[in-house]
């Protein structure tokens, strides 16, 4: 079924209120960094069919295969029919010119509709603001040359850091932040949202389902929402929460199969923000979930590439959370085949990469004690 996608104005262009994030394309079995081309193409085709026209990726997503895949998958469509953007992440490389030129080749395009400085946080802000490195200046020159349409940044920063960054430069075209009803309070998403709207910067949203955890919740939290709306999906509550925030322009969802695309697109056919009563119900569910949730990992895998022990950290945390929520980990694929948390060296290398500011070595110790 095809739904009627809603759009907003993006500097004279229309942008779909639901976007496709490039972090969670279906992977070839056993290799999370190698995208299944046939299955992934179905996701992209379903997105285009449903009116989704904005696609976001990054240098690091699925170890670079996300950029390559999106370039291949979108090549069958007219260039003007979609908006494509990617990001520069200083933690992976300091050579912005090399990264940018490589990204154009990977994606098979000669310009990006939007481009972002990736993962502003307490560990990257000094580099991004460094006048000697001049990352922003380089990107502004690419924008002037027509190789970048609009320039922004993605952020996992605390409000204080975000405010400092905006006071340094206040002419970004948009900002991508992690925003969902759980992180509204847990990671002070409310203040981050307020800062951006105060600076008149359109808000783009990532992790609306917090890595998928808000699409499942736990038994008590899910029960609260199902009692209130028996026919509504758990995901719909999260999307409708965001629809009630007027500063939000588009919401990116990392969808890994066509059915998810169609299900989510239905929620943007006729947006229905939560009522006051529904917001109170959702808060009760969030409170119930937080009591047993465990560790707020979004599964971004930024920590994996830097771990000297080679741990699959998000997988271990997912198993830990599942154990805490349901008492069983049998449904977590590959968990029994991966290296255990006891192999953690407690070196702390992962701490600078974690957008959620999780004490990963401490969590690994808890997991090891539980095993």
PDB file of N, CA and C in Angstrom, residues 194-256:
ATOM      1  N   UNK A 194      15.402  22.690  22.480  1.00  0.00           N
ATOM      2  CA  UNK A 194      15.106  24.095  22.741  1.00  0.00           C
ATOM      3  C   UNK A 194      16.226  25.003  22.233  1.00  0.00           C
ATOM      4  N   UNK A 195      17.468  24.599  22.431  1.00  0.00           N
ATOM      5  CA  UNK A 195      18.596  25.406  21.969  1.00  0.00           C
ATOM      6  C   UNK A 195      18.553  25.609  20.463  1.00  0.00           C
ATOM      7  N   UNK A 196      18.277  24.528  19.737  1.00  0.00           N
ATOM      8  CA  UNK A 196      18.245  24.627  18.281  1.00  0.00           C
ATOM      9  C   UNK A 196      17.094  25.509  17.811  1.00  0.00           C
ATOM     10  N   UNK A 197      15.944  25.368  18.430  1.00  0.00           N
ATOM     11  CA  UNK A 197      14.817  26.203  18.021  1.00  0.00           C
ATOM     12  C   UNK A 197      15.058  27.667  18.389  1.00  0.00           C
ATOM     13  N   UNK A 198      15.739  27.910  19.502  1.00  0.00           N
ATOM     14  CA  UNK A 198      16.082  29.286  19.876  1.00  0.00           C
ATOM     15  C   UNK A 198      17.003  29.929  18.845  1.00  0.00           C
ATOM     16  N   UNK A 199      17.830  29.111  18.203  1.00  0.00           N
ATOM     17  CA  UNK A 199      18.751  29.609  17.181  1.00  0.00           C
ATOM     18  C   UNK A 199      18.151  29.486  15.772  1.00  0.00           C
ATOM     19  N   UNK A 200      16.888  29.133  15.681  1.00  0.00           N
ATOM     20  CA  UNK A 200      16.174  29.011  14.407  1.00  0.00           C
ATOM     21  C   UNK A 200      16.843  28.014  13.461  1.00  0.00           C
ATOM     22  N   UNK A 201      17.337  26.930  14.017  1.00  0.00           N
ATOM     23  CA  UNK A 201      17.958  25.875  13.224  1.00  0.00           C
ATOM     24  C   UNK A 201      16.980  24.707  13.121  1.00  0.00           C
ATOM     25  N   UNK A 202      16.591  24.295  11.904  1.00  0.00           N
ATOM     26  CA  UNK A 202      15.691  23.150  11.759  1.00  0.00           C
ATOM     27  C   UNK A 202      16.259  21.906  12.432  1.00  0.00           C
ATOM     28  N   UNK A 203      15.399  21.203  13.147  1.00  0.00           N
ATOM     29  CA  UNK A 203      15.806  20.008  13.882  1.00  0.00           C
ATOM     30  C   UNK A 203      15.535  18.766  13.051  1.00  0.00           C
ATOM     31  N   UNK A 204      16.576  18.009  12.795  1.00  0.00           N
ATOM     32  CA  UNK A 204      16.455  16.688  12.189  1.00  0.00           C
ATOM     33  C   UNK A 204      16.706  15.671  13.296  1.00  0.00           C
ATOM     34  N   UNK A 205      16.011  14.559  13.239  1.00  0.00           N
ATOM     35  CA  UNK A 205      16.044  13.593  14.341  1.00  0.00           C
ATOM     36  C   UNK A 205      16.644  12.265  13.898  1.00  0.00           C
ATOM     37  N   UNK A 206      17.546  11.753  14.724  1.00  0.00           N
ATOM     38  CA  UNK A 206      18.050  10.385  14.578  1.00  0.00           C
ATOM     39  C   UNK A 206      17.662   9.598  15.830  1.00  0.00           C
ATOM     40  N   UNK A 207      17.754   8.295  15.730  1.00  0.00           N
ATOM     41  CA  UNK A 207      17.428   7.393  16.833  1.00  0.00           C
ATOM     42  C   UNK A 207      16.047   7.656  17.432  1.00  0.00           C
ATOM     43  N   UNK A 208      15.008   7.792  16.597  1.00  0.00           N
ATOM     44  CA  UNK A 208      13.668   8.016  17.149  1.00  0.00           C
ATOM     45  C   UNK A 208      13.168   6.837  17.976  1.00  0.00           C
ATOM     46  N   UNK A 209      13.719   5.631  17.688  1.00  0.00           N
ATOM     47  CA  UNK A 209      13.347   4.440  18.440  1.00  0.00           C
ATOM     48  C   UNK A 209      14.484   3.957  19.340  1.00  0.00           C
ATOM     49  N   UNK A 210      15.484   4.816  19.525  1.00  0.00           N
ATOM     50  CA  UNK A 210      16.638   4.502  20.376  1.00  0.00           C
ATOM     51  C   UNK A 210      17.225   3.129  20.036  1.00  0.00           C
ATOM     52  N   UNK A 211      17.630   3.020  18.762  1.00  0.00           N
ATOM     53  CA  UNK A 211      18.251   1.775  18.318  1.00  0.00           C
ATOM     54  C   UNK A 211      17.298   0.595  18.257  1.00  0.00           C
ATOM     55  N   UNK A 212      15.998   0.875  18.214  1.00  0.00           N
ATOM     56  CA  UNK A 212      15.000  -0.203  18.141  1.00  0.00           C
ATOM     57  C   UNK A 212      14.407  -0.591  19.481  1.00  0.00           C
ATOM     58  N   UNK A 213      15.002  -0.120  20.579  1.00  0.00           N
ATOM     59  CA  UNK A 213      14.523  -0.543  21.894  1.00  0.00           C
ATOM     60  C   UNK A 213      13.123  -0.030  22.208  1.00  0.00           C
ATOM     61  N   UNK A 214      12.732   1.107  21.618  1.00  0.00           N
ATOM     62  CA  UNK A 214      11.394   1.634  21.884  1.00  0.00           C
ATOM     63  C   UNK A 214      10.328   0.970  21.013  1.00  0.00           C
ATOM     64  N   UNK A 215      10.762   0.126  20.112  1.00  0.00           N
ATOM     65  CA  UNK A 215       9.816  -0.635  19.294  1.00  0.00           C
ATOM     66  C   UNK A 215       9.425  -1.945  19.970  1.00  0.00           C
ATOM     67  N   UNK A 216      10.126  -2.273  21.059  1.00  0.00           N
ATOM     68  CA  UNK A 216       9.837  -3.517  21.780  1.00  0.00           C
ATOM     69  C   UNK A 216       9.526  -3.269  23.257  1.00  0.00           C
ATOM     70  N   UNK A 217      10.283  -2.349  23.876  1.00  0.00           N
ATOM     71  CA  UNK A 217      10.127  -2.026  25.298  1.00  0.00           C
ATOM     72  C   UNK A 217      10.272  -3.280  26.166  1.00  0.00           C
ATOM     73  N   UNK A 218       9.650  -3.282  27.331  1.00  0.00           N
ATOM     74  CA  UNK A 218       9.567  -4.484  28.152  1.00  0.00           C
ATOM     75  C   UNK A 218       8.089  -4.775  28.403  1.00  0.00           C
ATOM     76  N   UNK A 219       7.833  -5.853  29.078  1.00  0.00           N
ATOM     77  CA  UNK A 219       6.445  -6.309  29.203  1.00  0.00           C
ATOM     78  C   UNK A 219       5.545  -5.273  29.879  1.00  0.00           C
ATOM     79  N   UNK A 220       6.031  -4.663  30.956  1.00  0.00           N
ATOM     80  CA  UNK A 220       5.188  -3.714  31.686  1.00  0.00           C
ATOM     81  C   UNK A 220       4.952  -2.449  30.880  1.00  0.00           C
ATOM     82  N   UNK A 221       6.022  -1.898  30.281  1.00  0.00           N
ATOM     83  CA  UNK A 221       5.889  -0.665  29.507  1.00  0.00           C
ATOM     84  C   UNK A 221       5.024  -0.886  28.275  1.00  0.00           C
ATOM     85  N   UNK A 222       5.271  -2.017  27.584  1.00  0.00           N
ATOM     86  CA  UNK A 222       4.466  -2.326  26.400  1.00  0.00           C
ATOM     87  C   UNK A 222       3.006  -2.516  26.776  1.00  0.00           C
ATOM     88  N   UNK A 223       2.772  -3.114  27.922  1.00  0.00           N
ATOM     89  CA  UNK A 223       1.399  -3.341  28.376  1.00  0.00           C
ATOM     90  C   UNK A 223       0.647  -2.041  28.614  1.00  0.00           C
ATOM     91  N   UNK A 224       1.343  -1.047  29.138  1.00  0.00           N
ATOM     92  CA  UNK A 224       0.717   0.253  29.389  1.00  0.00           C
ATOM     93  C   UNK A 224       0.244   0.875  28.079  1.00  0.00           C
ATOM     94  N   UNK A 225       1.093   0.815  27.061  1.00  0.00           N
ATOM     95  CA  UNK A 225       0.746   1.426  25.775  1.00  0.00           C
ATOM     96  C   UNK A 225      -0.317   0.608  25.038  1.00  0.00           C
ATOM     97  N   UNK A 226      -0.234  -0.706  25.119  1.00  0.00           N
ATOM     98  CA  UNK A 226      -1.219  -1.540  24.417  1.00  0.00           C
ATOM     99  C   UNK A 226      -2.589  -1.449  25.063  1.00  0.00           C
ATOM    100  N   UNK A 227      -2.632  -1.253  26.354  1.00  0.00           N
ATOM    101  CA  UNK A 227      -3.919  -1.074  27.018  1.00  0.00           C
ATOM    102  C   UNK A 227      -4.563   0.240  26.566  1.00  0.00           C
ATOM    103  N   UNK A 228      -3.736   1.264  26.370  1.00  0.00           N
ATOM    104  CA  UNK A 228      -4.259   2.569  25.960  1.00  0.00           C
ATOM    105  C   UNK A 228      -4.671   2.592  24.495  1.00  0.00           C
ATOM    106  N   UNK A 229      -3.944   1.834  23.658  1.00  0.00           N
ATOM    107  CA  UNK A 229      -4.232   1.813  22.211  1.00  0.00           C
ATOM    108  C   UNK A 229      -3.918   0.423  21.684  1.00  0.00           C
ATOM    109  N   UNK A 230      -4.857  -0.513  21.799  1.00  0.00           N
ATOM    110  CA  UNK A 230      -4.610  -1.920  21.474  1.00  0.00           C
ATOM    111  C   UNK A 230      -4.156  -2.172  20.037  1.00  0.00           C
ATOM    112  N   UNK A 231      -4.564  -1.345  19.096  1.00  0.00           N
ATOM    113  CA  UNK A 231      -4.221  -1.615  17.686  1.00  0.00           C
ATOM    114  C   UNK A 231      -2.992  -0.831  17.214  1.00  0.00           C
ATOM    115  N   UNK A 232      -2.456   0.030  18.049  1.00  0.00           N
ATOM    116  CA  UNK A 232      -1.312   0.856  17.639  1.00  0.00           C
ATOM    117  C   UNK A 232       0.002   0.124  17.913  1.00  0.00           C
ATOM    118  N   UNK A 233       0.957   0.289  17.008  1.00  0.00           N
ATOM    119  CA  UNK A 233       2.274  -0.295  17.237  1.00  0.00           C
ATOM    120  C   UNK A 233       2.998   0.499  18.310  1.00  0.00           C
ATOM    121  N   UNK A 234       3.968  -0.137  18.953  1.00  0.00           N
ATOM    122  CA  UNK A 234       4.764   0.572  19.953  1.00  0.00           C
ATOM    123  C   UNK A 234       5.566   1.689  19.293  1.00  0.00           C
ATOM    124  N   UNK A 235       6.028   1.446  18.070  1.00  0.00           N
ATOM    125  CA  UNK A 235       6.802   2.467  17.360  1.00  0.00           C
ATOM    126  C   UNK A 235       5.983   3.723  17.100  1.00  0.00           C
ATOM    127  N   UNK A 236       4.692   3.543  16.872  1.00  0.00           N
ATOM    128  CA  UNK A 236       3.860   4.691  16.535  1.00  0.00           C
ATOM    129  C   UNK A 236       3.850   5.728  17.653  1.00  0.00           C
ATOM    130  N   UNK A 237       3.958   5.281  18.896  1.00  0.00           N
ATOM    131  CA  UNK A 237       3.995   6.223  20.011  1.00  0.00           C
ATOM    132  C   UNK A 237       5.231   7.124  19.907  1.00  0.00           C
ATOM    133  N   UNK A 238       6.360   6.543  19.533  1.00  0.00           N
ATOM    134  CA  UNK A 238       7.579   7.325  19.420  1.00  0.00           C
ATOM    135  C   UNK A 238       7.527   8.337  18.302  1.00  0.00           C
ATOM    136  N   UNK A 239       7.000   7.940  17.160  1.00  0.00           N
ATOM    137  CA  UNK A 239       6.895   8.870  16.032  1.00  0.00           C
ATOM    138  C   UNK A 239       5.887   9.976  16.326  1.00  0.00           C
ATOM    139  N   UNK A 240       4.787   9.618  16.967  1.00  0.00           N
ATOM    140  CA  UNK A 240       3.769  10.631  17.275  1.00  0.00           C
ATOM    141  C   UNK A 240       4.268  11.620  18.327  1.00  0.00           C
ATOM    142  N   UNK A 241       5.123  11.163  19.227  1.00  0.00           N
ATOM    143  CA  UNK A 241       5.748  12.084  20.182  1.00  0.00           C
ATOM    144  C   UNK A 241       6.530  13.159  19.442  1.00  0.00           C
ATOM    145  N   UNK A 242       7.298  12.754  18.442  1.00  0.00           N
ATOM    146  CA  UNK A 242       8.108  13.701  17.667  1.00  0.00           C
ATOM    147  C   UNK A 242       7.243  14.605  16.799  1.00  0.00           C
ATOM    148  N   UNK A 243       6.114  14.100  16.333  1.00  0.00           N
ATOM    149  CA  UNK A 243       5.216  14.919  15.517  1.00  0.00           C
ATOM    150  C   UNK A 243       4.617  16.075  16.309  1.00  0.00           C
ATOM    151  N   UNK A 244       4.698  15.995  17.609  1.00  0.00           N
ATOM    152  CA  UNK A 244       4.195  17.073  18.446  1.00  0.00           C
ATOM    153  C   UNK A 244       5.207  18.168  18.708  1.00  0.00           C
ATOM    154  N   UNK A 245       6.392  18.061  18.109  1.00  0.00           N
ATOM    155  CA  UNK A 245       7.443  19.057  18.290  1.00  0.00           C
ATOM    156  C   UNK A 245       7.559  19.863  16.997  1.00  0.00           C
ATOM    157  N   UNK A 246       7.073  21.105  16.960  1.00  0.00           N
ATOM    158  CA  UNK A 246       7.019  21.874  15.716  1.00  0.00           C
ATOM    159  C   UNK A 246       8.378  22.178  15.100  1.00  0.00           C
ATOM    160  N   UNK A 247       9.448  22.141  15.891  1.00  0.00           N
ATOM    161  CA  UNK A 247      10.770  22.418  15.342  1.00  0.00           C
ATOM    162  C   UNK A 247      11.376  21.267  14.572  1.00  0.00           C
ATOM    163  N   UNK A 248      10.760  20.081  14.671  1.00  0.00           N
ATOM    164  CA  UNK A 248      11.278  18.895  13.981  1.00  0.00           C
ATOM    165  C   UNK A 248      10.843  18.933  12.522  1.00  0.00           C
ATOM    166  N   UNK A 249      11.819  18.860  11.624  1.00  0.00           N
ATOM    167  CA  UNK A 249      11.533  18.923  10.197  1.00  0.00           C
ATOM    168  C   UNK A 249      11.448  17.537   9.573  1.00  0.00           C
ATOM    169  N   UNK A 250      12.384  16.665   9.925  1.00  0.00           N
ATOM    170  CA  UNK A 250      12.354  15.305   9.388  1.00  0.00           C
ATOM    171  C   UNK A 250      12.919  14.343  10.419  1.00  0.00           C
ATOM    172  N   UNK A 251      12.455  13.110  10.367  1.00  0.00           N
ATOM    173  CA  UNK A 251      12.860  12.077  11.312  1.00  0.00           C
ATOM    174  C   UNK A 251      13.486  10.927  10.536  1.00  0.00           C
ATOM    175  N   UNK A 252      14.739  10.628  10.832  1.00  0.00           N
ATOM    176  CA  UNK A 252      15.421   9.527  10.157  1.00  0.00           C
ATOM    177  C   UNK A 252      15.228   8.234  10.928  1.00  0.00           C
ATOM    178  N   UNK A 253      14.866   7.207  10.207  1.00  0.00           N
ATOM    179  CA  UNK A 253      14.725   5.884  10.792  1.00  0.00           C
ATOM    180  C   UNK A 253      15.596   4.912  10.006  1.00  0.00           C
ATOM    181  N   UNK A 254      16.392   4.143  10.724  1.00  0.00           N
ATOM    182  CA  UNK A 254      17.228   3.137  10.068  1.00  0.00           C
ATOM    183  C   UNK A 254      16.430   1.875   9.845  1.00  0.00           C
ATOM    184  N   UNK A 255      15.781   1.775   8.716  1.00  0.00           N
ATOM    185  CA  UNK A 255      14.870   0.660   8.437  1.00  0.00           C
ATOM    186  C   UNK A 255      15.591  -0.423   7.654  1.00  0.00           C
ATOM    187  N   UNK A 256      15.417  -1.660   8.082  1.00  0.00           N
ATOM    188  CA  UNK A 256      16.198  -2.755   7.505  1.00  0.00           C
ATOM    189  C   UNK A 256      15.391  -3.703   6.636  1.00  0.00           C
TER     190      UNK A 256
END
